[in-house]
């Protein structure tokens, strides 16, 4: 089974040279730590920064320079600042090549719920609804089951929807799945995980064809 | 028309109870600290605030929430504020949550003479409830309307006495569109200079959109998530 760090590391293997990438808060942010050598990826932060650099050293902390998670960050050579309307112009017009998000639920049609638990969590959607409405390529990073052990890969989402038919791939602590017309297609297993363990933990339609390889990390 | 005012208290003096305000900022970055302080001192109530976030308990719009000055918040994310959550769950505070890009575009439309626009964000979600939809090129879009705000309250880095303003780094965020969208726009700046001192090539919002400008003081610029690396 994968730790959160290893989920991020596996997703980083999906990055390609020249990609513009938006990383959500939480596990998706960790993907930035595993960008493969030899490729150039530009991180977009929807509060108005293209070309997000690492955290600053203590002397370089600037309250006016944060990412969408409100963390202090830095720029890189070639970075650009812009306003929020321009930021979402990039997102809506499909310029961002890859979006990595966390989720509470994903269904086998690629619908995603990740912004609200009625009566409990009412923090707001931030930019998630805009991102999923327009992104060409969305990968979800999440645990396969919730804290109660229930599947998060469902036939139908039970929580309020963030976007319809938009998730292309899910990487969990158990496996890598592609979301296609047939449902969740099992592509790779995490070390130590069997197909039966994935079946047990997946409520939505699961497609298993041939030998499923162990993922390379 | 003289745009320069002496301080925040004078800048907000025309804001009355039940006004609709736009307040710039993302989290606590690029928020109009001086004007928020002045609104708390003035004690206006029943405000509708359009702002991406609602501050934290003891800073930003959180200071206005503590004094129960806000009737309604229109935001995309309000997660960092316990007092906000308490008022929301108890029904004291009305909240409209809007996708962040739609929030930005509704500001931009308001400042651009565009009454409404179609966006893909929110189709198939509760955001779409009660909204007109239309298909373009086989894809469904929602009709969203421009905001209608009495005042925009904006924080910039540098400005001149004609109201031309420049923002710094990610403190820009919602400030430029809000500056354009207010029926009356108030700008607080860290540096206020004479006309001619700012390079016209680098103006972010031209002074035509600005009604009042002043040099702010004592900026705290609080950081929500101070993240550093060792070397």
mmCIF file of C-alpha atoms in Angstrom, chain B residues 20-23 149-154 178-187:
data_model
loop_
_atom_site.group_PDB
_atom_site.id
_atom_site.type_symbol
_atom_site.label_atom_id
_atom_site.label_comp_id
_atom_site.label_asym_id
_atom_site.label_seq_id
_atom_site.Cartn_x
_atom_site.Cartn_y
_atom_site.Cartn_z
ATOM 1 C CA UNK B 20 -22.686 46.151 -0.657
ATOM 2 C CA UNK B 21 -18.873 46.132 -0.585
ATOM 3 C CA UNK B 22 -16.232 44.367 -2.627
ATOM 4 C CA UNK B 23 -13.041 43.737 -0.671
ATOM 5 C CA UNK B 149 -21.516 46.655 -5.597
ATOM 6 C CA UNK B 150 -21.784 50.138 -4.092
ATOM 7 C CA UNK B 151 -18.151 50.288 -3.066
ATOM 8 C CA UNK B 152 -14.950 48.482 -3.989
ATOM 9 C CA UNK B 153 -12.193 48.547 -1.369
ATOM 10 C CA UNK B 154 -8.828 47.664 -2.769
ATOM 11 C CA UNK B 178 -12.782 44.881 -7.967
ATOM 12 C CA UNK B 179 -11.127 48.276 -8.486
ATOM 13 C CA UNK B 180 -12.840 48.394 -11.878
ATOM 14 C CA UNK B 181 -16.181 47.092 -10.601
ATOM 15 C CA UNK B 182 -17.060 49.447 -7.747
ATOM 16 C CA UNK B 183 -19.519 52.280 -8.299
ATOM 17 C CA UNK B 184 -17.169 54.068 -5.907
ATOM 18 C CA UNK B 185 -13.655 52.649 -5.616
ATOM 19 C CA UNK B 186 -11.407 53.276 -2.632
ATOM 20 C CA UNK B 187 -7.732 52.322 -2.895
#
